Short mmCIF file of C-alpha atoms in Angstrom, two decimals:
data_model
loop_
_atom_site.label_atom_id
_atom_site.label_comp_id
_atom_site.label_asym_id
_atom_site.label_seq_id
_atom_site.Cartn_x
_atom_site.Cartn_y
_atom_site.Cartn_z
CA MET A 2 103.27 112.41 75.43
CA THR A 3 106.86 111.35 75.28
CA MET A 4 108.78 109.84 78.17
CA THR A 5 110.73 113.08 78.53
CA ASP A 6 107.49 115.13 78.80
CA PHE A 7 106.49 112.68 81.62
CA ASP A 8 109.79 112.86 83.40
CA THR A 9 109.66 116.70 83.32
CA TYR A 10 106.13 116.69 84.78
CA PHE A 11 107.10 114.03 87.31
CA LEU A 12 110.20 115.84 88.56
CA LYS A 13 108.34 119.14 88.70
CA TYR A 14 105.15 118.13 90.44
CA HIS A 15 105.97 115.09 92.37
CA PRO A 16 107.60 117.07 95.29
CA ILE A 17 104.67 119.52 95.56
CA LEU A 18 102.03 116.92 95.04
CA LEU A 19 103.49 114.91 97.88
CA LEU A 20 103.90 117.98 100.15
CA PHE A 21 100.18 118.74 99.28
CA THR A 22 99.18 115.12 100.12
CA ARG A 23 101.04 115.18 103.49
CA LYS A 24 98.52 118.10 104.51
CA PHE A 25 95.90 115.32 104.90
CA ILE A 26 97.81 111.99 105.04
CA GLU A 27 100.38 111.81 107.90
CA ASP A 28 101.76 108.37 106.98
CA GLU A 29 104.56 109.13 104.39
CA GLN A 30 104.39 105.80 102.71
CA GLN A 31 100.64 106.04 102.16
CA ALA A 32 101.12 109.53 100.83
CA LEU A 33 103.73 108.41 98.40
CA ASP A 34 101.34 105.56 97.33
CA LEU A 35 98.55 108.12 96.68
CA VAL A 36 100.80 110.21 94.54
CA GLN A 37 102.10 107.29 92.55
CA GLU A 38 98.53 106.25 91.73
CA VAL A 39 97.81 109.63 90.29
CA PHE A 40 100.90 109.58 88.14
CA ILE A 41 99.93 106.03 86.93
CA LYS A 42 96.54 107.37 85.98
CA PHE A 43 98.27 110.40 84.33
CA TRP A 44 100.59 107.90 82.33
CA GLU A 45 97.91 105.58 81.30
CA LYS A 46 95.28 108.28 80.14
CA GLY A 47 98.03 110.03 78.33
CA VAL A 48 96.11 113.10 79.48
CA VAL A 49 98.63 115.10 77.90
CA SER A 50 98.88 116.71 74.58
CA GLN A 51 97.32 119.37 76.68
CA ASN A 52 99.04 122.47 78.11
CA GLU A 53 100.65 122.59 81.39
CA GLY A 54 97.91 124.43 83.13
CA GLN A 55 95.51 121.55 82.48
CA VAL A 56 98.04 119.00 83.37
CA LYS A 57 98.59 120.68 86.69
CA SER A 58 94.94 120.93 87.43
CA PHE A 59 94.54 117.22 86.47
CA LEU A 60 97.20 116.26 88.89
CA PHE A 61 96.03 118.37 91.78
CA THR A 62 92.35 117.45 91.39
CA SER A 63 93.19 113.78 91.16
CA VAL A 64 95.27 114.00 94.28
CA LYS A 65 92.75 115.91 96.21
CA ASN A 66 90.03 113.26 95.10
CA ASN A 67 92.42 110.31 96.03
CA CYS A 68 93.07 111.82 99.47
CA LEU A 69 89.38 112.39 100.21
CA ASN A 70 88.53 108.85 99.14
CA TYR A 71 91.26 107.57 101.29
CA LEU A 72 89.95 109.53 104.31
CA LYS A 73 86.50 108.36 103.73
CA HIS A 74 87.66 104.78 103.65
CA GLN A 75 89.80 105.35 106.76
CA LYS A 76 86.64 106.55 108.66
CA VAL A 77 84.83 103.40 107.85
CA VAL A 78 87.96 101.18 108.72
CA ARG A 79 88.77 102.77 111.97
CA LYS A 80 85.24 102.94 113.30
CA PHE A 81 85.98 104.65 116.67
CA GLU A 82 89.62 105.74 116.98
CA GLN A 83 90.80 109.08 115.52
CA GLN A 84 87.34 110.09 114.14
CA PHE A 85 87.91 113.72 115.09
CA ALA A 86 91.19 113.84 113.38
CA LEU A 87 89.86 112.25 110.31
CA ARG A 88 86.84 114.63 110.15
CA LEU A 89 89.16 117.59 110.41
CA LYS A 90 91.24 116.17 107.52
CA GLU A 91 88.26 115.48 105.60
CA LEU A 92 87.00 119.01 106.08
CA GLU A 93 90.26 120.39 104.94
CA ALA A 94 90.23 118.14 101.77
CA SER A 95 86.88 119.40 100.72
CA TYR A 96 87.83 122.97 101.33
CA TYR A 97 90.54 122.65 98.73
CA LEU A 98 88.36 120.41 96.48
CA SER A 99 85.83 123.22 96.42
CA GLY A 100 88.13 125.35 94.53
CA GLU A 101 90.28 126.96 97.31
CA LYS A 102 93.90 126.79 96.27
CA SER A 103 96.54 125.88 98.64
CA LEU A 104 99.75 127.70 98.86
CA ILE A 105 101.46 124.65 97.86
CA GLU A 106 99.27 124.46 94.58
CA GLN A 107 100.10 128.18 93.93
CA GLU A 108 103.82 127.21 94.24
CA ALA A 109 104.20 129.87 96.65
CA MET A 110 106.62 128.20 99.09
CA LYS A 111 109.44 130.42 98.17
CA LYS A 112 107.33 133.36 99.07
CA ILE A 113 106.81 131.80 102.55
CA GLU A 114 110.54 131.23 103.05
CA VAL A 115 111.14 134.94 102.30
CA ALA A 116 108.31 135.87 104.60
CA ILE A 117 109.70 133.61 107.44
CA ASP A 118 113.00 135.32 107.01
CA SER A 119 111.42 138.77 107.57
CA LEU A 120 109.88 137.67 110.86
CA GLY A 121 111.37 138.83 114.18
CA ASP A 122 114.17 136.61 115.52
CA ILE A 123 112.25 135.04 118.32
CA TYR A 124 109.39 133.86 115.80
CA LYS A 125 111.88 132.79 113.43
CA GLU A 126 113.59 130.62 115.83
CA VAL A 127 110.30 129.00 117.02
CA ILE A 128 109.40 128.31 113.48
CA PHE A 129 112.71 126.96 112.64
CA LEU A 130 112.74 124.68 115.56
CA SER A 131 109.22 123.31 114.95
CA ARG A 132 109.49 123.05 111.11
CA ILE A 133 112.97 122.29 110.38
CA GLU A 134 114.03 120.61 113.57
CA GLU A 135 110.64 119.02 114.06
CA LEU A 136 110.87 119.54 117.80
CA LYS A 137 107.74 119.18 119.83
CA ASN A 138 106.37 122.24 121.43
CA SER A 139 107.41 121.08 124.85
CA GLU A 140 110.90 120.46 123.50
CA ILE A 141 110.99 123.97 122.15
CA ALA A 142 109.80 125.49 125.46
CA GLU A 143 112.61 123.64 127.33
CA LYS A 144 115.16 124.68 124.70
CA LEU A 145 114.31 128.37 124.89
CA HIS A 146 113.41 128.35 128.54
CA ILE A 147 109.82 129.64 128.14
CA PRO A 148 106.60 128.01 128.94
CA VAL A 149 104.79 125.74 126.59
CA ARG A 150 101.85 127.89 126.44
CA THR A 151 104.08 130.80 125.15
CA VAL A 152 105.64 128.68 122.50
CA GLU A 153 102.13 127.82 121.31
CA THR A 154 100.98 131.49 121.29
CA MET A 155 104.25 132.41 119.34
CA ILE A 156 103.66 129.70 116.81
CA PHE A 157 100.06 130.95 116.16
CA ARG A 158 101.29 134.62 116.12
CA ALA A 159 104.21 133.93 113.88
CA LEU A 160 101.80 132.02 111.43
CA SER A 161 99.14 134.84 111.52
CA LEU A 162 101.97 137.28 110.64
CA LEU A 163 103.06 135.09 107.84
CA LYS A 164 99.51 134.90 106.66
CA GLU A 165 99.26 138.73 106.64
CA LYS A 166 102.62 139.16 104.86
CA ILE A 167 101.73 136.69 102.22
CA SER A 168 98.27 137.79 101.45
CA SER A 169 99.31 141.63 101.48
CA LYS A 170 102.07 140.73 98.94
CA THR A 171 99.33 139.20 96.70
CA ILE A 172 97.20 142.14 97.06
CA LEU A 173 100.20 144.46 96.31
CA ILE A 174 100.76 142.54 93.17
CA LEU A 175 97.09 142.82 92.19
CA ILE A 176 97.20 146.59 92.71
CA ASN A 177 100.26 146.92 90.68
CA LEU A 178 98.71 144.89 87.84
CA ASN A 179 95.69 147.21 88.00
CA GLN A 180 97.81 150.19 87.78
CA LEU A 181 99.59 148.86 84.83
CA LYS A 182 96.29 148.23 83.14
CA LYS A 183 95.25 151.92 83.60
CA MET B 17 86.01 128.63 123.82
CA LYS B 18 85.75 132.25 124.40
CA ASP B 19 89.27 133.09 125.09
CA PRO B 20 91.02 133.60 121.93
CA GLU B 21 94.40 132.74 123.33
CA LEU B 22 93.19 129.27 124.29
CA THR B 23 92.15 128.82 120.75
CA GLU B 24 95.55 129.96 119.48
CA ASN B 25 97.22 127.39 121.85
CA LEU B 26 95.01 124.70 120.65
CA VAL B 27 95.72 125.47 117.00
CA ALA B 28 99.33 125.37 117.69
CA ARG B 29 99.11 122.12 119.34
CA PHE B 30 97.01 120.76 116.47
CA LEU B 31 99.56 121.76 113.95
CA ASN B 32 102.44 120.00 115.66
CA GLY B 33 100.07 117.01 116.10
CA GLU B 34 100.04 117.09 119.82
CA CYS B 35 96.24 117.34 120.39
CA SER B 36 94.39 114.72 122.39
CA GLU B 37 91.17 113.30 120.87
CA SER B 38 89.02 115.51 123.01
CA GLU B 39 90.96 118.58 122.14
CA LEU B 40 90.45 117.70 118.30
CA ASN B 41 86.75 117.43 118.93
CA GLU B 42 86.95 120.83 120.51
CA LEU B 43 88.77 122.32 117.59
CA LEU B 44 86.49 120.66 115.09
CA ALA B 45 83.43 122.21 116.94
CA TRP B 46 85.06 125.59 116.78
CA ALA B 47 85.82 125.32 113.04
CA MET B 48 82.30 124.35 112.34
CA GLN B 49 80.95 127.34 114.05
CA SER B 50 81.54 129.60 111.09
CA ASN B 51 83.04 129.82 107.65
CA GLN B 52 85.47 132.51 108.92
CA HIS B 53 86.68 130.13 111.86
CA GLN B 54 87.18 127.35 109.20
CA LYS B 55 89.09 129.67 106.73
CA ASP B 56 91.23 131.04 109.57
CA LEU B 57 92.29 127.58 110.74
CA LEU B 58 92.81 126.05 107.28
CA ASP B 59 94.78 129.17 106.03
CA ILE B 60 97.00 128.95 108.99
CA LYS B 61 97.45 125.30 108.57
CA ASP B 62 98.13 125.77 104.87
CA ILE B 63 101.07 128.09 105.69
CA TRP B 64 102.33 125.55 108.22
CA ASP B 65 102.15 122.75 105.77
CA ALA B 66 103.78 124.69 103.00
CA SER B 67 106.78 125.64 105.11
CA LEU B 68 107.70 121.95 105.52
CA PRO B 69 111.13 121.53 104.13
CA ASP B 70 111.28 119.11 101.04
CA LYS B 71 113.03 115.94 101.92
CA GLN B 72 112.00 113.72 99.06
CA ASN B 73 114.27 112.34 96.60
CA THR B 74 112.09 112.63 93.47
CA GLN B 75 114.71 111.03 91.23
CA ASN B 76 114.33 107.87 93.15
CA GLN B 77 110.64 108.00 93.05
CA LEU B 78 110.70 108.45 89.42
CA LEU B 79 112.82 105.27 89.17
CA TYR B 80 110.51 103.48 91.42
CA PHE B 81 107.61 104.55 89.13
CA TYR B 82 109.22 103.06 86.08
CA LYS B 83 110.14 99.97 87.94
CA SER B 84 106.61 99.30 88.95
CA ARG B 85 105.33 100.13 85.60
CA TYR B 86 107.84 97.72 84.05
CA GLU B 87 106.90 94.91 86.41
CA LYS B 88 103.20 95.44 85.70
CA SER B 89 103.82 95.40 81.90
CA THR B 90 105.82 92.35 82.00
CA ARG B 91 103.07 90.54 83.59
CA ALA B 92 100.48 91.86 81.12
CA TYR B 93 102.32 91.40 77.84
CA LEU B 94 104.00 88.10 76.78
CA LEU B 95 105.82 90.19 74.19
CA PHE B 96 107.99 91.55 76.93
CA LEU B 97 109.12 88.02 77.81
CA ARG B 98 111.92 88.30 75.29
CA SER B 99 113.53 91.40 76.90
CA VAL B 100 112.85 89.82 80.39
CA ALA B 101 114.72 86.78 79.16
CA SER B 102 117.69 88.80 77.92
CA ILE B 103 117.77 90.72 81.18
CA ALA B 104 117.70 87.46 83.20
CA ALA B 105 120.47 86.21 81.17
CA LEU B 106 122.55 89.35 81.91
CA LEU B 107 121.75 88.98 85.70
CA LEU B 108 122.78 85.35 85.50
CA ILE B 109 126.14 86.14 83.92
CA GLY B 110 126.65 88.94 86.51
CA LEU B 111 125.80 86.47 89.27
CA LEU B 112 128.22 83.84 87.93
CA ILE B 113 131.05 86.56 87.87
CA ARG B 114 130.04 87.54 91.31
CA LEU B 115 130.17 83.84 92.50
CA THR B 116 133.69 83.33 90.84
CA ILE B 117 134.94 86.39 92.49
CA TYR B 118 133.59 85.53 95.99
CA SER B 119 134.04 81.72 95.86
CA ASN B 120 137.42 82.12 97.68
CA ASP B 121 135.63 83.79 100.72
CA PRO B 122 135.41 81.20 103.41
CA VAL B 123 132.53 82.76 105.08
CA ASN B 124 129.34 82.65 102.92
CA PRO B 125 127.41 85.72 103.87
CA ALA B 126 124.23 83.97 103.32
CA ASN B 127 124.82 81.77 106.33
CA LEU B 128 125.51 84.61 108.58
CA GLN B 129 123.10 86.30 111.10
CA VAL B 130 123.86 90.04 111.38
CA PHE B 131 122.45 92.62 113.88
CA THR B 132 123.36 96.13 113.12
CA VAL B 133 122.53 99.10 115.40
CA PRO B 134 122.33 102.38 113.78
CA LEU B 135 124.06 105.43 115.16
CA GLY B 136 121.83 107.20 117.73
CA SER B 137 120.19 103.97 119.13
CA ARG B 138 120.91 100.94 121.20
CA SER B 139 119.63 97.41 121.03
CA ASN B 140 119.44 94.00 122.77
CA VAL B 141 120.04 90.58 121.39
CA LEU B 142 119.19 87.27 123.11
CA LEU B 143 121.30 84.53 121.66
CA SER B 144 119.93 80.92 121.47
CA ASP B 145 122.41 79.63 124.15
CA GLY B 146 120.85 82.07 126.56
CA THR B 147 123.58 84.79 126.37
CA GLU B 148 122.44 88.34 126.44
CA VAL B 149 124.07 91.09 124.34
CA ASN B 150 123.52 94.74 124.75
CA LEU B 151 124.67 96.56 121.48
CA ASN B 152 125.60 100.22 121.72
CA SER B 153 125.22 102.82 118.76
CA GLY B 154 126.85 101.98 115.51
CA SER B 155 127.80 98.46 116.31
CA LYS B 156 127.35 95.12 114.41
CA LEU B 157 127.16 91.65 115.92
CA SER B 158 127.09 88.59 113.58
CA TYR B 159 127.31 85.03 113.90
CA SER B 160 127.03 81.99 111.68
CA ASN B 161 123.78 80.21 111.20
CA ASN B 162 125.11 77.08 113.10
CA PHE B 163 125.61 78.87 116.23
CA SER B 164 124.30 76.67 118.97
CA LYS B 165 124.77 75.76 122.62
CA GLU B 166 127.96 73.80 121.48
CA ASN B 167 129.28 76.22 119.01
CA ARG B 168 129.39 79.65 120.52
CA ILE B 169 131.29 82.04 118.35
CA VAL B 170 130.15 85.68 117.57
CA SER B 171 131.94 88.58 115.84
CA LEU B 172 131.67 92.11 116.93
CA THR B 173 132.51 95.62 115.64
CA GLY B 174 131.62 98.46 117.87
CA GLU B 175 130.63 98.28 121.60
CA ALA B 176 128.68 95.52 123.33
CA PHE B 177 128.06 94.24 126.93
CA PHE B 178 127.92 90.43 127.11
CA HIS B 179 126.15 88.45 129.83
CA VAL B 180 127.35 85.09 128.85
CA LYS B 181 125.38 81.93 129.86
CA SER B 182 127.63 79.88 131.86
CA ASP B 183 128.85 76.61 130.35
CA SER B 184 132.23 75.32 131.33
CA GLU B 185 132.24 72.60 128.65
CA HIS B 186 131.68 75.05 125.65
CA PRO B 187 133.48 78.21 125.66
CA PHE B 188 132.00 81.41 124.28
CA THR B 189 134.21 83.37 121.73
CA VAL B 190 133.83 86.97 120.78
CA GLN B 191 135.97 87.90 117.67
CA THR B 192 136.90 91.50 117.09
CA ASN B 193 139.26 93.13 114.55
CA ASP B 194 142.00 93.09 117.21
CA PHE B 195 141.47 90.29 119.58
CA ASP B 196 139.52 87.16 120.39
CA ILE B 197 137.94 86.86 123.84
CA ARG B 198 137.25 83.32 125.14
CA VAL B 199 135.05 83.01 128.17
CA ASN B 200 132.99 80.33 129.94
CA GLY B 201 130.37 82.40 131.83
CA THR B 202 130.89 86.04 132.69
CA GLN B 203 129.79 89.56 132.14
CA PHE B 204 132.09 92.00 130.30
CA ASN B 205 132.19 95.00 128.09
CA VAL B 206 134.06 95.11 124.74
CA CYS B 207 134.57 98.36 122.75
CA SER B 208 136.22 98.01 119.43
CA TYR B 209 135.12 100.58 116.88
CA ARG B 210 136.98 100.53 113.64
CA GLU B 211 137.64 104.20 113.69
CA ASP B 212 138.96 104.30 117.26
CA ILE B 213 142.54 104.40 118.48
CA PHE B 214 142.11 101.97 121.20
CA SER B 215 140.27 98.78 121.56
CA THR B 216 139.17 97.86 125.10
CA ALA B 217 137.60 95.01 127.14
CA THR B 218 136.44 95.50 130.76
CA LEU B 219 135.40 92.69 132.92
CA SER B 220 132.78 92.95 135.65
CA GLU B 221 132.46 89.33 136.70
CA GLY B 222 134.20 86.08 136.16
CA LYS B 223 137.36 85.64 134.08
CA ILE B 224 138.14 86.26 130.46
CA ASN B 225 141.13 85.02 128.29
CA LEU B 226 142.16 87.30 125.43
CA LYS B 227 144.03 86.38 122.43
CA LEU B 228 145.50 89.03 120.20
CA ASN B 229 145.15 88.55 116.45
CA HIS B 230 148.26 88.10 114.37
CA SER B 231 150.22 87.11 117.31
CA ASP B 232 150.29 84.37 119.90
CA ARG B 233 150.09 86.60 122.82
CA THR B 234 147.30 85.96 125.31
CA GLN B 235 146.23 87.81 128.42
CA ASP B 236 143.98 86.91 131.31
CA VAL B 237 141.70 89.77 132.55
CA LYS B 238 140.31 89.82 136.09
CA PRO B 239 137.10 91.46 137.30
CA GLY B 240 137.46 95.35 137.65
CA GLU B 241 140.37 95.42 135.22
CA LYS B 242 140.32 97.02 131.80
CA PHE B 243 142.41 95.94 128.96
CA ILE B 244 143.38 98.74 126.65
CA LEU B 245 144.96 98.06 123.32
CA ASP B 246 146.75 100.60 121.04
CA ARG B 247 145.40 99.47 117.86
CA LYS B 248 148.55 100.81 115.80
CA SER B 249 151.38 99.77 117.98
CA LYS B 250 149.57 96.67 119.30
CA ASN B 251 150.83 97.41 122.92
CA PHE B 252 148.46 97.04 125.67
CA THR B 253 148.00 98.00 129.28
CA LEU B 254 145.79 96.59 132.09
CA ASN B 255 144.30 99.23 134.35
CA THR B 256 141.75 99.01 137.17
CA ALA B 257 138.61 100.48 135.99
CA ASP B 258 135.36 101.75 137.25
CA VAL B 259 133.20 98.91 135.85
CA ARG B 260 129.96 100.95 136.40
CA GLN B 261 131.30 103.83 134.50
CA GLU B 262 132.24 101.55 131.53
CA THR B 263 128.91 99.87 131.46
CA ALA B 264 126.58 102.70 132.28
CA TRP B 265 125.59 103.12 128.64
CA LYS B 266 123.56 99.83 128.55
CA ASP B 267 121.28 101.37 131.15
CA GLY B 268 120.95 104.47 129.13
CA GLU B 269 123.45 106.53 131.14
CA PHE B 270 126.69 108.11 130.11
CA ILE B 271 129.17 108.55 132.83
CA PHE B 272 132.71 109.71 132.01
CA LYS B 273 135.65 110.65 134.12
CA ASN B 274 138.65 112.48 132.86
CA ILE B 275 138.18 111.49 129.13
CA SER B 276 139.83 113.47 126.38
CA PHE B 277 137.85 115.94 124.33
CA PRO B 278 138.02 113.88 121.04
CA ASP B 279 136.87 110.89 122.82
CA LEU B 280 133.96 112.77 124.39
CA ILE B 281 133.13 114.15 120.84
CA LYS B 282 133.27 110.69 119.20
CA ARG B 283 130.98 109.19 121.94
CA LEU B 284 128.48 112.01 121.64
CA GLU B 285 128.43 111.63 117.85
CA ARG B 286 127.68 108.06 118.05
CA TRP B 287 125.11 108.28 120.77
CA TYR B 288 123.17 111.02 119.22
CA ASP B 289 123.89 110.44 115.53
CA VAL B 290 125.12 113.90 114.92
CA LYS B 291 128.26 115.39 113.52
CA LEU B 292 130.24 117.69 115.74
CA VAL B 293 132.87 119.82 114.02
CA VAL B 294 135.74 121.15 116.14
CA ASP B 295 137.89 123.67 114.53
CA ASP B 296 139.88 125.14 117.41
CA PRO B 297 142.91 123.16 118.68
CA ARG B 298 142.58 124.77 122.13
CA LEU B 299 139.52 122.64 122.89
CA ILE B 300 141.41 119.46 122.36
CA LYS B 301 143.57 119.73 125.53
CA TYR B 302 140.66 119.64 127.95
CA ASN B 303 139.64 116.59 129.83
CA TYR B 304 136.09 115.91 130.72
CA SER B 305 134.12 114.34 133.58
CA GLY B 306 130.45 114.16 133.71
CA ARG B 307 127.30 112.14 133.87
CA PHE B 308 124.02 112.35 131.88
CA LYS B 309 121.08 110.29 130.86
CA ASN B 310 120.36 109.31 127.37
CA GLN B 311 116.88 110.95 127.56
CA GLU B 312 118.61 114.33 127.41
CA THR B 313 118.76 115.84 123.98
CA ILE B 314 121.89 116.86 122.18
CA TRP B 315 120.90 120.48 122.78
CA GLN B 316 120.83 119.99 126.58
CA VAL B 317 124.23 118.29 126.60
CA LEU B 318 125.76 121.04 124.53
CA ASP B 319 124.18 123.61 126.72
CA ALA B 320 125.67 121.96 129.60
CA LEU B 321 129.11 121.91 128.05
CA LYS B 322 128.69 125.58 127.10
CA LEU B 323 128.02 126.33 130.84
CA THR B 324 130.81 124.56 132.29
CA SER B 325 133.59 124.98 129.66
CA PRO B 326 134.85 127.56 127.22
CA ILE B 327 132.70 126.11 124.53
CA ASP B 328 130.11 127.71 122.31
CA TYR B 329 128.21 125.83 119.78
CA LYS B 330 126.20 126.57 116.36
CA LYS B 331 124.04 124.51 114.57
CA THR B 332 125.28 124.24 110.85
CA THR B 333 123.13 121.77 109.04
CA PHE B 334 120.56 119.24 109.72
CA ARG B 335 122.46 116.94 112.08
CA GLU B 336 125.62 118.94 112.28
CA PHE B 337 127.03 121.31 115.08
CA GLN B 338 130.11 123.43 115.06
CA LEU B 339 131.92 123.78 118.41
CA SER B 340 134.15 126.80 118.95
CA TYR B 341 136.34 128.18 121.51
CA LYS B 342 134.91 131.04 123.66
CA VAL B 343 136.82 132.83 126.30
CA LYS B 344 134.80 132.82 129.44
CA LEU B 345 134.50 135.98 131.29
CA ILE B 346 134.64 135.72 135.03
CA ASN B 347 132.89 138.40 136.84
#
């Protein structure tokens, strides 16, 4: 592996690996460290006269393992506090380790952006305020003059709609492929 | 949890990190009930996570990676010592050049204590002589390492409220870009931002003596008076001022009476660390009075402006708003 190859992989996968890590690790610095470790391993093992598919799967698998190990360790360190949060995160990390692919791993973020754009205005605004503005649900409620409960319901509905839109698109692509085969 | 809507709300709170420990437990129990529940929850969270905007600077991370690799390898291999030595030599040359350039500078920056307050926040400093200083957004207070009860000199850019510990033998001096203030023991507010047209000092208690830079003029200021210096023309006036209004910011309040629109915009920008772009000259001629607390968000402040004046606003980028003129229809 030359340095340029490494740079290319780093520039391409570091942002999405970090995004993926942040699914389970709230602390940004910690997440950065975990991703860094994976790239060190990648560098040292010289995994990479292999093709990009194998590289990607190495990177993601290592990151998932690192996260899960970190969470398990945290559970021991923090004996009582945040146990439920940690267990939920652990559940999530195991889910992706067992072969489920996250939208991030599928590099489907662009698709989500398009899907968000196609939502109704009010849903779009709620998603914008919470994701881009990083407002709390209560702050959104105040801003839009609606009850917090309604904001929460809207967030859930908006995400459910996105889920449908994204999965139906995938299905659409599959159907098209099948038709092509015929 | 029988009511699906309750679950929806719970999930939404969980996503935004607003669940209590017991709610998390409730959610966990729900997710463990069936694989479908688990899948629903995690798929929704997946969309949520994947829609987070990318804020990382990858290039910097890559540099960081190489740097940490490099540091590690220099420890491991003596062979690298030669290149380290050459780099050290380069650094040394650079340092020497720097030293020669800066050696004329009478104030050695290494001997300076500096407090900087970023835009959007405020801070307090307690000095070793017992003087209390409240610093407003975007301000910088510095003093030399040999600041002591006998040697009381500080420098300020920005806005600060001083509660100076009384000591008639050793005066306390605040240096700004435009004037020095000498006091014995008083409370006063100084506002001297580099980008402002005016520098001001308002006295709430005691007595201060002000000396203009680059001239020998001095001026005494009495309680309740506000000294206003036009920074360009160097002309100044003394007005009676509402001290409470001038110093309300230190208690997290913002009171303003009849201030000009550009002045208001500048204060809001500092206070909230946002950029407000005004593109309509019609807005400039308005004067504003009002009062609000710092806990209020910029959205609320702008909403209030929108209600009371012919202003409309629109968010343009992350921390930037555009203000425009909107004719108000009176029914």
